[in-house]
Amino acid sequence: MAEAAPRRHPTLDEVAEHAGVSRSVASRALNNAPHVSRAKREAVERAVRQLGYARNSTARALATRQTGAAALVIAGEDPSIFADPFFARVIVGASAALDAADLHLMLCLAASDRGRKRVEELLRSRGADGVMLMALREDDPLTRMADEAQIPVVFGGRPVGSAPRWYVDVDNVGGAREATEHLVSLGRRRVAVICGRLDTEAGRARYRGYRDAMLAAGLDPFPPAEGDFTERSGAAAMAVLLAEHPDVDGVFAANDNMAVGALRTVREAGRRVPADVAVVGFDDLAVAQVADPPLTTVHQPVEALGREMARMLVALVNGQDPTPLILPTRLTVRASA
């Protein structure tokens, strides 16, 4: 008589599927980790009994955190991007929130093929407990990689043409609209726009806000003068605007770096700010206060953006299901407009 084949033990993945929860939630429930709802914990226990799952050392090893690290991935090739005041403040906020959760912050650049390959390996190998993605452009392969990731992913800003489940963003449209309305309220009628990259959601959204405000005021929107969020690109875009539209009397620049570049070009052209050309930026970074003249700008809570991204990621790592978050903006009026 043939010997019966040994009975195969159920896996943690099967327990999770039977309970209707993720693998990480099942692991946390089995290890009595915090932040697992009573209903999910009971569903896992029920699945364990029904399947005959045996807790073992492998299951115990799948504890609340596997690496003790979370990664902030920025789609840029130049390491100096981390010195940009915007990303520096994001890092400060994210680091503080992760430190409170005993998670180490990893920084990654991912615009080159080599950089993206490293990030893809990170996502597939569970080389971090979770990932925060920022500065994605249209059709960026990182968006697809995030969809297929085996670890939690939080987006800082929404990618173009995608609707991620978890993200933290700011009210880009509303902030740009308020900036433009302010210029119009000053009596400016030839208000141009220096937008950010139009293959980013922030660039497109801030142009939409500008355009909506111009149309609501019965004014003709200018076509977007595109920059790349650097001071140099703002200066170059402003030079083109003055050459093509010498009667321009107001400019909304989609970030402070480009606005400062625009201020310099306006002054070099012999125009007065704000008497001849009023300028408004977006971010309210330290550079806005020391600009000449000090820059009227849209304040966005940059440090809070990093902090809330990290908090959302920690919640996911702990088995929760947070909702997306849009942070408010407000206009800060100074001497440039």
mmCIF file of C-alpha atoms in Angstrom:
data_model
loop_
_atom_site.group_PDB
_atom_site.id
_atom_site.type_symbol
_atom_site.label_atom_id
_atom_site.label_comp_id
_atom_site.label_asym_id
_atom_site.label_seq_id
_atom_site.Cartn_x
_atom_site.Cartn_y
_atom_site.Cartn_z
ATOM 1 C CA MET A 1 0.000 0.000 0.000
ATOM 2 C CA ALA A 2 1.441 3.387 -1.056
ATOM 3 C CA GLU A 3 2.496 5.741 1.706
ATOM 4 C CA ALA A 4 0.351 8.874 1.939
ATOM 5 C CA ALA A 5 2.054 12.084 0.908
ATOM 6 C CA PRO A 6 2.811 14.377 3.823
ATOM 7 C CA ARG A 7 0.229 17.074 4.374
ATOM 8 C CA ARG A 8 1.397 20.493 3.115
ATOM 9 C CA HIS A 9 1.331 23.217 5.730
ATOM 10 C CA PRO A 10 -0.617 26.367 4.824
ATOM 11 C CA THR A 11 1.416 29.495 4.222
ATOM 12 C CA LEU A 12 1.084 32.968 5.660
ATOM 13 C CA ASP A 13 -0.066 34.178 2.233
ATOM 14 C CA GLU A 14 -2.913 31.656 2.329
ATOM 15 C CA VAL A 15 -3.889 32.767 5.817
ATOM 16 C CA ALA A 16 -3.970 36.382 4.644
ATOM 17 C CA GLU A 17 -6.051 35.524 1.573
ATOM 18 C CA HIS A 18 -8.489 33.437 3.620
ATOM 19 C CA ALA A 19 -8.868 36.266 6.144
ATOM 20 C CA GLY A 20 -9.270 38.910 3.434
ATOM 21 C CA VAL A 21 -6.312 40.986 4.632
ATOM 22 C CA SER A 22 -2.828 41.792 3.358
ATOM 23 C CA ARG A 23 0.171 39.641 4.197
ATOM 24 C CA SER A 24 1.611 42.382 6.413
ATOM 25 C CA VAL A 25 -1.638 42.702 8.397
ATOM 26 C CA ALA A 26 -1.758 38.922 8.874
ATOM 27 C CA SER A 27 1.856 38.976 10.075
ATOM 28 C CA ARG A 28 1.170 41.784 12.513
ATOM 29 C CA ALA A 29 -1.923 40.102 13.874
ATOM 30 C CA LEU A 30 0.015 36.866 14.467
ATOM 31 C CA ASN A 31 2.779 38.788 16.229
ATOM 32 C CA ASN A 32 0.397 40.840 18.400
ATOM 33 C CA ALA A 33 1.640 44.046 16.818
ATOM 34 C CA PRO A 34 -0.196 47.318 17.479
ATOM 35 C CA HIS A 35 -2.481 49.134 15.040
ATOM 36 C CA VAL A 36 -4.376 46.079 13.782
ATOM 37 C CA SER A 37 -8.144 46.420 14.094
ATOM 38 C CA ARG A 38 -10.063 43.939 16.205
ATOM 39 C CA ALA A 39 -12.066 42.756 13.194
ATOM 40 C CA LYS A 40 -8.938 42.000 11.159
ATOM 41 C CA ARG A 41 -7.212 40.337 14.086
ATOM 42 C CA GLU A 42 -10.221 38.079 14.611
ATOM 43 C CA ALA A 43 -10.393 37.295 10.882
ATOM 44 C CA VAL A 44 -6.752 36.195 10.939
ATOM 45 C CA GLU A 45 -7.246 34.048 14.034
ATOM 46 C CA ARG A 46 -10.253 32.422 12.376
ATOM 47 C CA ALA A 47 -8.221 31.687 9.250
ATOM 48 C CA VAL A 48 -5.440 30.180 11.371
ATOM 49 C CA ARG A 49 -7.891 27.779 13.026
ATOM 50 C CA GLN A 50 -9.690 26.834 9.827
ATOM 51 C CA LEU A 51 -6.513 26.250 7.811
ATOM 52 C CA GLY A 52 -4.526 24.670 10.600
ATOM 53 C CA TYR A 53 -1.717 27.198 10.209
ATOM 54 C CA ALA A 54 1.229 26.572 12.534
ATOM 55 C CA ARG A 55 3.030 29.604 13.893
ATOM 56 C CA ASN A 56 6.759 29.115 13.422
ATOM 57 C CA SER A 57 9.990 31.040 13.538
ATOM 58 C CA THR A 58 9.513 32.335 9.987
ATOM 59 C CA ALA A 59 6.142 33.778 10.869
ATOM 60 C CA ARG A 60 7.523 35.332 14.019
ATOM 61 C CA ALA A 61 10.306 36.938 11.997
ATOM 62 C CA LEU A 62 7.715 38.810 9.957
ATOM 63 C CA ALA A 63 7.253 41.374 12.672
ATOM 64 C CA THR A 64 6.033 44.928 12.501
ATOM 65 C CA ARG A 65 9.195 46.132 10.746
ATOM 66 C CA GLN A 66 11.605 44.114 8.671
ATOM 67 C CA THR A 67 14.310 46.644 7.795
ATOM 68 C CA GLY A 68 13.732 49.598 10.095
ATOM 69 C CA ALA A 69 14.067 51.973 7.130
ATOM 70 C CA ALA A 70 11.864 53.975 4.765
ATOM 71 C CA ALA A 71 13.034 55.465 1.470
ATOM 72 C CA LEU A 72 12.379 58.896 0.000
ATOM 73 C CA VAL A 73 12.783 58.572 -3.768
ATOM 74 C CA ILE A 74 13.085 61.708 -5.921
ATOM 75 C CA ALA A 75 13.007 61.507 -9.707
ATOM 76 C CA GLY A 76 16.164 63.539 -10.263
ATOM 77 C CA GLU A 77 19.690 62.794 -11.439
ATOM 78 C CA ASP A 78 21.632 65.603 -9.765
ATOM 79 C CA PRO A 79 22.456 64.892 -6.090
ATOM 80 C CA SER A 80 22.395 68.658 -5.455
ATOM 81 C CA ILE A 81 18.607 68.426 -5.704
ATOM 82 C CA PHE A 82 18.642 67.451 -2.036
ATOM 83 C CA ALA A 83 20.135 70.894 -1.304
ATOM 84 C CA ASP A 84 17.218 72.626 -3.050
ATOM 85 C CA PRO A 85 15.371 74.493 -0.270
ATOM 86 C CA PHE A 86 12.096 72.806 -1.222
ATOM 87 C CA PHE A 87 13.359 69.242 -0.974
ATOM 88 C CA ALA A 88 15.513 70.115 2.036
ATOM 89 C CA ARG A 89 12.362 71.128 3.949
ATOM 90 C CA VAL A 90 10.538 67.985 2.780
ATOM 91 C CA ILE A 91 13.419 65.900 4.116
ATOM 92 C CA VAL A 92 13.315 67.716 7.477
ATOM 93 C CA GLY A 93 9.604 66.984 7.865
ATOM 94 C CA ALA A 94 9.833 63.366 6.750
ATOM 95 C CA SER A 95 12.879 62.642 8.893
ATOM 96 C CA ALA A 96 11.212 63.968 12.043
ATOM 97 C CA ALA A 97 8.112 61.827 11.548
ATOM 98 C CA LEU A 98 10.107 58.689 10.742
ATOM 99 C CA ASP A 99 12.407 59.242 13.701
ATOM 100 C CA ALA A 100 9.376 59.335 15.993
ATOM 101 C CA ALA A 101 8.399 55.933 14.562
ATOM 102 C CA ASP A 102 11.945 54.521 14.901
ATOM 103 C CA LEU A 103 12.416 54.314 11.149
ATOM 104 C CA HIS A 104 15.620 55.339 9.382
ATOM 105 C CA LEU A 105 15.336 57.615 6.312
ATOM 106 C CA MET A 106 17.021 56.512 3.065
ATOM 107 C CA LEU A 107 17.432 59.014 0.198
ATOM 108 C CA CYS A 108 17.419 57.856 -3.432
ATOM 109 C CA LEU A 109 17.667 59.554 -6.835
ATOM 110 C CA ALA A 110 15.837 57.818 -9.671
ATOM 111 C CA ALA A 111 15.807 59.631 -13.005
ATOM 112 C CA SER A 112 18.525 57.661 -14.811
ATOM 113 C CA ASP A 113 18.049 54.056 -15.900
ATOM 114 C CA ARG A 114 20.575 53.007 -13.307
ATOM 115 C CA GLY A 115 18.784 54.906 -10.558
ATOM 116 C CA ARG A 116 15.388 53.504 -11.516
ATOM 117 C CA LYS A 117 16.817 49.988 -11.525
ATOM 118 C CA ARG A 118 18.051 50.462 -7.971
ATOM 119 C CA VAL A 119 14.637 51.687 -6.874
ATOM 120 C CA GLU A 120 12.883 48.826 -8.661
ATOM 121 C CA GLU A 121 15.091 46.371 -6.801
ATOM 122 C CA LEU A 122 14.281 48.168 -3.557
ATOM 123 C CA LEU A 123 10.549 47.831 -4.222
ATOM 124 C CA ARG A 124 10.762 44.177 -5.211
ATOM 125 C CA SER A 125 13.194 42.963 -2.588
ATOM 126 C CA ARG A 126 11.491 44.658 0.345
ATOM 127 C CA GLY A 127 14.720 46.537 0.939
ATOM 128 C CA ALA A 128 12.738 49.092 2.943
ATOM 129 C CA ASP A 129 9.537 48.965 4.962
ATOM 130 C CA GLY A 130 7.991 51.531 2.615
ATOM 131 C CA VAL A 131 8.749 54.181 0.002
ATOM 132 C CA MET A 132 7.787 57.822 -0.594
ATOM 133 C CA LEU A 133 7.935 58.943 -4.243
ATOM 134 C CA MET A 134 8.293 62.572 -5.374
ATOM 135 C CA ALA A 135 8.846 64.685 -8.509
ATOM 136 C CA LEU A 136 7.506 62.105 -10.946
ATOM 137 C CA ARG A 137 7.021 63.129 -14.557
ATOM 138 C CA GLU A 138 4.467 61.962 -17.082
ATOM 139 C CA ASP A 139 4.845 58.276 -18.038
ATOM 140 C CA ASP A 140 7.565 57.801 -15.427
ATOM 141 C CA PRO A 141 8.330 54.056 -15.067
ATOM 142 C CA LEU A 142 8.377 54.559 -11.286
ATOM 143 C CA THR A 143 4.595 54.928 -11.332
ATOM 144 C CA ARG A 144 4.205 51.422 -12.756
ATOM 145 C CA MET A 145 6.819 50.069 -10.374
ATOM 146 C CA ALA A 146 4.897 51.556 -7.456
ATOM 147 C CA ASP A 147 1.709 49.826 -8.607
ATOM 148 C CA GLU A 148 3.546 46.485 -8.575
ATOM 149 C CA ALA A 149 5.487 47.083 -5.357
ATOM 150 C CA GLN A 150 5.480 44.536 -2.545
ATOM 151 C CA ILE A 151 5.780 47.282 0.080
ATOM 152 C CA PRO A 152 3.669 50.373 0.874
ATOM 153 C CA VAL A 153 4.196 53.399 -1.393
ATOM 154 C CA VAL A 154 3.082 56.989 -0.691
ATOM 155 C CA PHE A 155 3.242 59.668 -3.388
ATOM 156 C CA GLY A 156 4.294 63.216 -2.624
ATOM 157 C CA GLY A 157 2.147 65.008 -5.177
ATOM 158 C CA ARG A 158 0.058 63.105 -7.675
ATOM 159 C CA PRO A 159 1.676 61.751 -10.831
ATOM 160 C CA VAL A 160 0.298 62.886 -14.195
ATOM 161 C CA GLY A 161 -2.458 60.617 -15.508
ATOM 162 C CA SER A 162 -2.551 58.380 -12.437
ATOM 163 C CA ALA A 163 -4.706 58.157 -9.347
ATOM 164 C CA PRO A 164 -2.610 56.522 -6.612
ATOM 165 C CA ARG A 165 -4.353 55.173 -3.559
ATOM 166 C CA TRP A 166 -2.118 56.970 -1.089
ATOM 167 C CA TYR A 167 -0.701 60.459 -1.605
ATOM 168 C CA VAL A 168 -0.124 63.811 0.065
ATOM 169 C CA ASP A 169 -0.397 66.916 -2.097
ATOM 170 C CA VAL A 170 -1.004 70.650 -1.802
ATOM 171 C CA ASP A 171 -3.788 72.723 -3.332
ATOM 172 C CA ASN A 172 -1.815 73.687 -6.425
ATOM 173 C CA VAL A 173 -4.808 74.883 -8.437
ATOM 174 C CA GLY A 174 -6.257 76.949 -5.599
ATOM 175 C CA GLY A 175 -2.914 78.514 -4.712
ATOM 176 C CA ALA A 176 -2.171 79.515 -8.309
ATOM 177 C CA ARG A 177 -5.678 80.903 -8.674
ATOM 178 C CA GLU A 178 -5.250 83.049 -5.547
ATOM 179 C CA ALA A 179 -1.876 84.341 -6.765
ATOM 180 C CA THR A 180 -3.347 85.390 -10.103
ATOM 181 C CA GLU A 181 -6.438 86.928 -8.512
ATOM 182 C CA HIS A 182 -4.140 89.025 -6.340
ATOM 183 C CA LEU A 183 -2.330 90.394 -9.392
ATOM 184 C CA VAL A 184 -5.654 91.164 -11.077
ATOM 185 C CA SER A 185 -6.898 92.913 -7.922
ATOM 186 C CA LEU A 186 -3.902 95.256 -8.204
ATOM 187 C CA GLY A 187 -5.169 96.388 -11.600
ATOM 188 C CA ARG A 188 -2.818 94.243 -13.668
ATOM 189 C CA ARG A 189 -4.351 93.189 -16.973
ATOM 190 C CA ARG A 190 -1.397 91.739 -18.894
ATOM 191 C CA VAL A 191 -0.518 88.967 -16.468
ATOM 192 C CA ALA A 192 1.856 86.321 -17.806
ATOM 193 C CA VAL A 193 2.759 82.969 -16.292
ATOM 194 C CA ILE A 194 6.045 81.118 -15.891
ATOM 195 C CA CYS A 195 4.894 77.585 -15.237
ATOM 196 C CA GLY A 196 6.871 74.602 -14.066
ATOM 197 C CA ARG A 197 7.490 71.549 -16.204
ATOM 198 C CA LEU A 198 4.253 70.619 -17.941
ATOM 199 C CA ASP A 199 5.066 66.916 -17.706
ATOM 200 C CA THR A 200 4.514 67.208 -13.934
ATOM 201 C CA GLU A 201 1.164 67.467 -12.181
ATOM 202 C CA ALA A 202 2.319 70.487 -10.158
ATOM 203 C CA GLY A 203 3.287 72.345 -13.351
ATOM 204 C CA ARG A 204 -0.028 71.586 -15.021
ATOM 205 C CA ALA A 205 -2.170 72.263 -11.954
ATOM 206 C CA ARG A 206 -0.591 75.652 -11.279
ATOM 207 C CA TYR A 207 -1.105 76.666 -14.893
ATOM 208 C CA ARG A 208 -4.769 75.600 -14.611
ATOM 209 C CA GLY A 209 -5.204 77.783 -11.545
ATOM 210 C CA TYR A 210 -3.671 80.775 -13.337
ATOM 211 C CA ARG A 211 -5.799 80.224 -16.452
ATOM 212 C CA ASP A 212 -9.013 79.812 -14.450
ATOM 213 C CA ALA A 213 -8.418 83.093 -12.611
ATOM 214 C CA MET A 214 -7.662 84.991 -15.825
ATOM 215 C CA LEU A 215 -10.757 83.686 -17.580
ATOM 216 C CA ALA A 216 -12.940 84.445 -14.536
ATOM 217 C CA ALA A 217 -11.660 88.045 -14.663
ATOM 218 C CA GLY A 218 -12.464 88.319 -18.374
ATOM 219 C CA LEU A 219 -8.773 88.463 -19.309
ATOM 220 C CA ASP A 220 -6.846 86.490 -21.916
ATOM 221 C CA PRO A 221 -4.446 83.958 -20.384
ATOM 222 C CA PHE A 222 -0.916 83.940 -21.750
ATOM 223 C CA PRO A 223 0.401 80.667 -23.140
ATOM 224 C CA PRO A 224 2.638 78.948 -20.593
ATOM 225 C CA ALA A 225 6.265 80.053 -20.533
ATOM 226 C CA GLU A 226 7.751 76.809 -19.309
ATOM 227 C CA GLY A 227 10.595 76.608 -16.809
ATOM 228 C CA ASP A 228 12.074 73.729 -14.851
ATOM 229 C CA PHE A 229 11.603 75.191 -11.357
ATOM 230 C CA THR A 230 15.152 76.628 -11.276
ATOM 231 C CA GLU A 231 16.114 80.299 -10.911
ATOM 232 C CA ARG A 232 17.992 80.198 -14.205
ATOM 233 C CA SER A 233 14.940 78.956 -16.109
ATOM 234 C CA GLY A 234 12.768 81.661 -14.546
ATOM 235 C CA ALA A 235 15.210 84.355 -15.654
ATOM 236 C CA ALA A 236 15.318 82.960 -19.201
ATOM 237 C CA ALA A 237 11.524 82.655 -19.445
ATOM 238 C CA MET A 238 11.091 86.237 -18.214
ATOM 239 C CA ALA A 239 13.506 87.512 -20.855
ATOM 240 C CA VAL A 240 11.426 85.856 -23.570
ATOM 241 C CA LEU A 241 8.203 87.261 -22.118
ATOM 242 C CA LEU A 242 9.562 90.824 -22.067
ATOM 243 C CA ALA A 243 10.807 90.481 -25.648
ATOM 244 C CA GLU A 244 7.529 89.071 -26.975
ATOM 245 C CA HIS A 245 5.132 90.978 -24.706
ATOM 246 C CA PRO A 246 6.744 94.279 -23.683
ATOM 247 C CA ASP A 247 3.456 95.469 -22.175
ATOM 248 C CA VAL A 248 3.339 92.669 -19.576
ATOM 249 C CA ASP A 249 2.533 94.189 -16.169
ATOM 250 C CA GLY A 250 2.281 91.125 -13.938
ATOM 251 C CA VAL A 251 3.831 87.659 -13.691
ATOM 252 C CA PHE A 252 2.880 84.576 -11.742
ATOM 253 C CA ALA A 253 5.817 82.172 -11.449
ATOM 254 C CA ALA A 254 5.007 78.617 -10.367
ATOM 255 C CA ASN A 255 7.717 78.497 -7.715
ATOM 256 C CA ASP A 256 9.940 80.898 -5.787
ATOM 257 C CA ASN A 257 13.150 79.945 -7.568
ATOM 258 C CA MET A 258 11.707 80.903 -10.953
ATOM 259 C CA ALA A 259 10.117 84.030 -9.471
ATOM 260 C CA VAL A 260 13.497 85.211 -8.147
ATOM 261 C CA GLY A 261 14.999 84.661 -11.601
ATOM 262 C CA ALA A 262 12.143 86.660 -13.113
ATOM 263 C CA LEU A 263 12.749 89.513 -10.643
ATOM 264 C CA ARG A 264 16.375 89.719 -11.701
ATOM 265 C CA THR A 265 15.522 89.829 -15.403
ATOM 266 C CA VAL A 266 12.871 92.514 -14.891
ATOM 267 C CA ARG A 267 15.344 94.731 -13.013
ATOM 268 C CA GLU A 268 18.084 94.159 -15.596
ATOM 269 C CA ALA A 269 15.613 95.254 -18.291
ATOM 270 C CA GLY A 270 15.202 98.589 -16.507
ATOM 271 C CA ARG A 271 11.691 97.837 -15.233
ATOM 272 C CA ARG A 272 10.569 98.570 -11.691
ATOM 273 C CA VAL A 273 9.036 95.950 -9.398
ATOM 274 C CA PRO A 274 6.191 96.227 -8.643
ATOM 275 C CA ALA A 275 5.481 99.610 -10.289
ATOM 276 C CA ASP A 276 5.985 98.330 -13.838
ATOM 277 C CA VAL A 277 5.802 94.565 -13.370
ATOM 278 C CA ALA A 278 4.382 92.866 -10.285
ATOM 279 C CA VAL A 279 5.693 89.361 -9.515
ATOM 280 C CA VAL A 280 4.190 86.546 -7.414
ATOM 281 C CA GLY A 281 5.809 83.178 -6.668
ATOM 282 C CA PHE A 282 4.777 79.876 -5.119
ATOM 283 C CA ASP A 283 6.323 78.045 -2.116
ATOM 284 C CA ASP A 284 7.216 80.755 0.451
ATOM 285 C CA LEU A 285 10.719 79.463 1.015
ATOM 286 C CA ALA A 286 13.449 81.491 2.742
ATOM 287 C CA VAL A 287 14.579 82.905 -0.612
ATOM 288 C CA ALA A 288 11.266 84.768 -0.900
ATOM 289 C CA GLN A 289 12.042 86.869 2.161
ATOM 290 C CA VAL A 290 15.530 87.900 1.036
ATOM 291 C CA ALA A 291 14.603 88.558 -2.608
ATOM 292 C CA ASP A 292 14.919 92.113 -3.948
ATOM 293 C CA PRO A 293 12.208 93.201 -3.417
ATOM 294 C CA PRO A 294 10.812 90.624 -0.954
ATOM 295 C CA LEU A 295 8.578 88.250 -2.853
ATOM 296 C CA THR A 296 4.820 87.991 -2.620
ATOM 297 C CA THR A 297 4.205 84.264 -2.851
ATOM 298 C CA VAL A 298 1.827 81.398 -2.189
ATOM 299 C CA HIS A 299 2.749 79.665 1.041
ATOM 300 C CA GLN A 300 2.625 75.909 0.890
ATOM 301 C CA PRO A 301 3.465 73.874 4.021
ATOM 302 C CA VAL A 302 6.559 72.173 2.604
ATOM 303 C CA GLU A 303 7.826 70.679 5.843
ATOM 304 C CA ALA A 304 4.316 69.441 6.638
ATOM 305 C CA LEU A 305 4.235 67.784 3.209
ATOM 306 C CA GLY A 306 7.229 65.648 4.167
ATOM 307 C CA ARG A 307 5.901 65.017 7.656
ATOM 308 C CA GLU A 308 2.445 63.911 6.470
ATOM 309 C CA MET A 309 3.933 61.670 3.760
ATOM 310 C CA ALA A 310 5.999 59.912 6.409
ATOM 311 C CA ARG A 311 3.068 59.642 8.810
ATOM 312 C CA MET A 312 0.931 58.127 6.079
ATOM 313 C CA LEU A 313 3.677 55.625 5.275
ATOM 314 C CA VAL A 314 4.063 54.668 8.944
ATOM 315 C CA ALA A 315 0.310 54.097 9.132
ATOM 316 C CA LEU A 316 0.506 51.769 6.125
ATOM 317 C CA VAL A 317 3.465 49.899 7.587
ATOM 318 C CA ASN A 318 1.403 49.426 10.735
ATOM 319 C CA GLY A 319 -1.466 47.870 8.797
ATOM 320 C CA GLN A 320 -3.777 50.895 8.614
ATOM 321 C CA ASP A 321 -5.475 52.277 5.497
ATOM 322 C CA PRO A 322 -5.106 56.088 5.566
ATOM 323 C CA THR A 323 -6.921 58.413 3.179
ATOM 324 C CA PRO A 324 -5.208 60.806 0.733
ATOM 325 C CA LEU A 325 -4.480 64.294 2.022
ATOM 326 C CA ILE A 326 -4.536 67.726 0.326
ATOM 327 C CA LEU A 327 -2.752 70.443 2.295
ATOM 328 C CA PRO A 328 -4.031 74.050 2.086
ATOM 329 C CA THR A 329 -2.116 77.046 0.702
ATOM 330 C CA ARG A 330 -2.354 80.763 1.478
ATOM 331 C CA LEU A 331 -1.060 83.975 -0.084
ATOM 332 C CA THR A 332 1.772 85.814 1.695
ATOM 333 C CA VAL A 333 1.902 89.445 0.516
ATOM 334 C CA ARG A 334 5.244 91.264 0.418
ATOM 335 C CA ALA A 335 6.717 94.070 -1.665
ATOM 336 C CA SER A 336 6.910 92.469 -5.130
ATOM 337 C CA ALA A 337 3.134 92.613 -5.712
#
